[in-house]
């Protein structure tokens, strides 16, 4: 139970942690765009250096990121293997009916890098931003959508409550599981049907408690006069600091560098040389 | 029939930033037919400690022996330990799940693989012991009052007829009558059924009145393990870790300034009454 990490936050104090959540959200998007626009080794070298720098600044141990990568291992293997064998091009090796091409290898490497960096990049955001901050940032960043009658506040409020409840419900699951084990319940052995049945003593109390908590929370919010986003003020309003503005400048520089490298390589027609 | 904890330590979320040493080098021996109280500040490790006693939590370090056999050995049958050591969790009413009271109490004995008759007999006996009338047997457990739910949940563990019964803060959130009923039940099980009962409590008055042995925890360490009177003699030290002696002890302490003399420390109202009567008689 304790190994599930959703909305995992790594509490420490770093430059990255202190950034405005909107800056980090936007940064993640910039990073993803750059990742998918790059199509040559030099660009990936630049991205790697930048990512390593952010990782270093965030003080998040590399071990934490590896955990997230374990989840996509199978997907990664599949896509890399498919690309190696199925991309047509200049043939290098021929085994039976399969052929490995130079283009295939290049594609596989790029795809692998993209996938791994995608997970690292997004994990870095959730590891350095508390769920509450993230929801706050989303709410403010998406505020223009209010004009289209999309209830941004309500959606982000639901999101942050859901995120807030995950650890509570996991702890509760743990407790009820132990209590039923103490009464001789067996969750680990038996066939599929027996195991599914064994979950009833776990799920019934869990749902009862989740509903009870939801009612309590709704009452508590109502007694504090909560009535949605209209006219609501914040205790800690999000406000861009100097460091946030500087970070936006860095993003601009980063994007220019990535695009620049792309253009220059194309212009000088040295792409084939770099692919070798 | 004995549980022995040897150098038991337990760390929550080991090797992460949330690492928390809940127990450190705990050594205890629990024998036959004892009545034991466990007290300690919130977060001192009481719940963690009792969850070790039936093997629900595995100690990070140290060993737990049940009748001389290490319960962490691969050939040790943990289910049989859980049958002999009954554990009632804090707020046990949150574990109820069946559609009626009687079936819920049957859950434990059913897991033991007993015959249908035996299961029903045990459930009935357990419900009688906790004072739930037959008229409630068919009711949904979710419709009972808080105190009734608590008693049904305790019956659920009692029906397994454990040799050691452990209860985590069984009186938390109950009114005085509900509290007395549960404490009397605990005492009855100890005196009449001759089993060992252990309960966690925040009330010094309750432990002074009901237990014969008192274990005090502080930051995961066992700092006292003695008869209540001997433990409460250290009331100055207890105050430093956020606990205290029963209030009557302080009252008698004050009276000593006016000439009251007692042969030993007073911890219950009954003892105080005798001491005061003796003082007046002189
Ligand atoms: N599931 C858990 N995960 C992490 N830490 C926990 C968990 N349960 C308890 N703790 C911590 O372990 C310590 C001891 O907790 P506990 O045994 O519940 O104390 P008590 O029952 O005496 O109040 C506390 O500091 C608590 O925060
Ligand atoms: Mg506790």
CSV table of N, CA, C and O in Angstrom, one decimal, chain A residues 2 9-11 63 172 175-176 178-186 200-201 204-205 208 212, chain B residues 15 17-18 51 54 56-57 82 87 89 94-97 104-105 107-108 111 142 156-157 160:
chain,number,residue,atom,x,y,z
A,2,UNK,N,1.9,1.2,0.8
A,2,UNK,CA,2.7,2.4,1.0
A,2,UNK,C,3.5,2.8,-0.2
A,2,UNK,O,4.1,3.8,-0.3
A,9,UNK,N,5.3,14.3,-3.3
A,9,UNK,CA,6.0,15.5,-3.1
A,9,UNK,C,7.3,15.3,-2.3
A,9,UNK,O,7.2,14.5,-1.3
A,10,UNK,N,8.4,15.8,-2.7
A,10,UNK,CA,9.6,15.6,-2.0
A,10,UNK,C,9.9,16.9,-1.2
A,10,UNK,O,10.3,17.9,-1.8
A,11,UNK,N,9.7,16.9,0.1
A,11,UNK,CA,9.8,18.1,0.9
A,11,UNK,C,11.2,18.5,1.2
A,11,UNK,O,11.9,17.8,1.9
A,63,UNK,N,17.4,8.9,-7.1
A,63,UNK,CA,16.7,7.7,-6.7
A,63,UNK,C,15.1,7.8,-6.9
A,63,UNK,O,14.4,6.9,-7.4
A,172,UNK,N,-6.1,4.8,5.9
A,172,UNK,CA,-7.3,4.2,6.3
A,172,UNK,C,-7.4,2.7,5.8
A,172,UNK,O,-7.7,1.8,6.6
A,175,UNK,N,-5.1,0.6,7.9
A,175,UNK,CA,-5.7,0.4,9.2
A,175,UNK,C,-6.8,-0.7,9.2
A,175,UNK,O,-6.7,-1.6,10.0
A,176,UNK,N,-7.7,-0.5,8.3
A,176,UNK,CA,-8.8,-1.5,8.2
A,176,UNK,C,-8.3,-2.8,7.8
A,176,UNK,O,-8.7,-3.8,8.4
A,178,UNK,N,-5.4,-4.1,8.5
A,178,UNK,CA,-4.8,-4.7,9.7
A,178,UNK,C,-5.9,-5.2,10.7
A,178,UNK,O,-5.8,-6.2,11.3
A,179,UNK,N,-6.9,-4.3,10.9
A,179,UNK,CA,-8.0,-4.7,11.8
A,179,UNK,C,-8.7,-6.0,11.4
A,179,UNK,O,-8.9,-6.8,12.2
A,180,UNK,N,-8.9,-6.1,10.1
A,180,UNK,CA,-9.6,-7.4,9.6
A,180,UNK,C,-8.6,-8.5,9.7
A,180,UNK,O,-9.0,-9.7,9.9
A,181,UNK,N,-7.3,-8.3,9.4
A,181,UNK,CA,-6.4,-9.4,9.6
A,181,UNK,C,-6.3,-9.9,11.0
A,181,UNK,O,-6.2,-11.1,11.3
A,182,UNK,N,-6.5,-8.9,11.9
A,182,UNK,CA,-6.5,-9.3,13.4
A,182,UNK,C,-7.7,-10.2,13.6
A,182,UNK,O,-7.7,-10.9,14.6
A,183,UNK,N,-8.8,-10.1,12.8
A,183,UNK,CA,-9.9,-10.9,13.0
A,183,UNK,C,-9.8,-12.1,12.1
A,183,UNK,O,-10.8,-12.8,11.8
A,184,UNK,N,-8.7,-12.4,11.6
A,184,UNK,CA,-8.4,-13.7,10.9
A,184,UNK,C,-8.7,-13.6,9.4
A,184,UNK,O,-8.7,-14.6,8.7
A,185,UNK,N,-8.9,-12.3,8.9
A,185,UNK,CA,-9.2,-12.2,7.4
A,185,UNK,C,-7.9,-12.5,6.7
A,185,UNK,O,-6.8,-12.3,7.2
A,186,UNK,N,-8.0,-13.1,5.5
A,186,UNK,CA,-6.9,-13.5,4.7
A,186,UNK,C,-7.0,-12.8,3.3
A,186,UNK,O,-7.9,-13.2,2.5
A,200,UNK,N,-14.4,-7.6,0.5
A,200,UNK,CA,-15.7,-6.9,1.0
A,200,UNK,C,-15.4,-6.3,2.4
A,200,UNK,O,-15.7,-5.2,2.6
A,201,UNK,N,-14.8,-7.1,3.3
A,201,UNK,CA,-14.6,-6.5,4.7
A,201,UNK,C,-13.7,-5.3,4.7
A,201,UNK,O,-13.6,-4.5,5.6
A,204,UNK,N,-16.2,-2.2,2.2
A,204,UNK,CA,-17.4,-1.6,2.9
A,204,UNK,C,-17.0,-0.6,3.9
A,204,UNK,O,-17.4,0.6,3.8
A,205,UNK,N,-16.1,-0.9,4.9
A,205,UNK,CA,-15.7,0.1,5.9
A,205,UNK,C,-15.0,1.3,5.2
A,205,UNK,O,-15.2,2.5,5.6
A,208,UNK,N,-17.7,3.5,3.6
A,208,UNK,CA,-18.4,4.2,4.7
A,208,UNK,C,-17.6,5.3,5.2
A,208,UNK,O,-18.1,6.4,5.4
A,212,UNK,N,-18.4,9.3,5.0
A,212,UNK,CA,-18.5,10.1,6.2
A,212,UNK,C,-17.5,11.3,6.2
A,212,UNK,O,-17.9,12.4,6.5
B,15,UNK,N,14.4,4.6,5.4
B,15,UNK,CA,15.2,5.1,4.3
B,15,UNK,C,14.5,6.1,3.4
B,15,UNK,O,14.7,6.2,2.2
B,17,UNK,N,12.6,10.3,3.5
B,17,UNK,CA,12.6,11.6,4.3
B,17,UNK,C,11.7,11.5,5.5
B,17,UNK,O,11.8,12.3,6.4
B,18,UNK,N,10.7,10.7,5.4
B,18,UNK,CA,9.6,10.6,6.4
B,18,UNK,C,10.0,9.6,7.5
B,18,UNK,O,9.1,9.3,8.3
B,51,UNK,N,0.7,-3.6,17.9
B,51,UNK,CA,0.5,-4.2,16.6
B,51,UNK,C,1.6,-5.2,16.4
B,51,UNK,O,1.5,-6.1,15.5
B,54,UNK,N,0.8,-9.3,17.8
B,54,UNK,CA,0.2,-10.4,17.1
B,54,UNK,C,0.8,-10.5,15.7
B,54,UNK,O,0.1,-11.1,14.8
B,56,UNK,N,1.2,-8.3,13.3
B,56,UNK,CA,0.7,-7.5,12.2
B,56,UNK,C,1.8,-6.6,11.6
B,56,UNK,O,1.8,-6.3,10.4
B,57,UNK,N,2.7,-6.1,12.4
B,57,UNK,CA,3.8,-5.3,12.0
B,57,UNK,C,5.0,-6.1,12.2
B,57,UNK,O,5.2,-6.7,13.3
B,82,UNK,N,-2.5,-14.9,15.5
B,82,UNK,CA,-3.6,-13.9,15.5
B,82,UNK,C,-4.9,-14.5,16.2
B,82,UNK,O,-5.7,-13.7,16.7
B,87,UNK,N,-6.7,-8.6,18.9
B,87,UNK,CA,-6.3,-7.2,19.0
B,87,UNK,C,-7.5,-6.4,18.5
B,87,UNK,O,-8.0,-6.5,17.5
B,89,UNK,N,-8.6,-2.8,17.6
B,89,UNK,CA,-7.9,-1.5,17.2
B,89,UNK,C,-8.7,-0.3,17.8
B,89,UNK,O,-9.8,-0.4,18.3
B,94,UNK,N,-15.1,1.3,13.2
B,94,UNK,CA,-14.9,1.6,11.7
B,94,UNK,C,-14.5,0.3,10.9
B,94,UNK,O,-14.3,0.4,9.7
B,95,UNK,N,-14.4,-0.8,11.6
B,95,UNK,CA,-14.1,-2.0,10.8
B,95,UNK,C,-15.4,-2.9,10.6
B,95,UNK,O,-15.3,-3.9,9.9
B,96,UNK,N,-16.6,-2.4,11.1
B,96,UNK,CA,-17.8,-3.2,10.9
B,96,UNK,C,-18.2,-3.1,9.4
B,96,UNK,O,-18.0,-2.1,8.8
B,97,UNK,N,-18.7,-4.2,8.9
B,97,UNK,CA,-19.0,-4.2,7.4
B,97,UNK,C,-20.2,-5.0,7.1
B,97,UNK,O,-20.7,-4.9,6.0
B,104,UNK,N,-21.6,-9.8,11.7
B,104,UNK,CA,-20.4,-9.2,11.8
B,104,UNK,C,-19.5,-9.9,12.9
B,104,UNK,O,-18.3,-10.1,12.7
B,105,UNK,N,-20.2,-10.2,14.0
B,105,UNK,CA,-19.4,-10.8,15.1
B,105,UNK,C,-19.0,-12.2,14.6
B,105,UNK,O,-18.0,-12.8,15.1
B,107,UNK,N,-17.8,-13.0,11.8
B,107,UNK,CA,-16.7,-13.0,10.9
B,107,UNK,C,-15.4,-13.6,11.4
B,107,UNK,O,-14.8,-14.4,10.7
B,108,UNK,N,-15.0,-13.2,12.6
B,108,UNK,CA,-13.8,-13.8,13.2
B,108,UNK,C,-13.8,-15.3,13.3
B,108,UNK,O,-13.0,-16.0,12.8
B,111,UNK,N,-13.6,-17.2,10.2
B,111,UNK,CA,-12.2,-17.3,9.6
B,111,UNK,C,-11.4,-18.4,10.3
B,111,UNK,O,-10.4,-18.8,9.8
B,142,UNK,N,-24.5,-0.2,11.3
B,142,UNK,CA,-24.3,1.2,11.0
B,142,UNK,C,-25.4,2.1,11.7
B,142,UNK,O,-25.3,3.3,11.7
B,156,UNK,N,-16.7,-8.9,18.3
B,156,UNK,CA,-16.1,-9.5,17.1
B,156,UNK,C,-14.8,-10.1,17.4
B,156,UNK,O,-14.4,-11.2,16.8
B,157,UNK,N,-14.0,-9.5,18.2
B,157,UNK,CA,-12.7,-10.1,18.6
B,157,UNK,C,-12.8,-11.1,19.7
B,157,UNK,O,-12.2,-12.2,19.6
B,160,UNK,N,-13.5,-14.8,19.0
B,160,UNK,CA,-12.4,-15.7,18.5
B,160,UNK,C,-11.8,-16.3,19.7
B,160,UNK,O,-10.9,-17.1,19.6
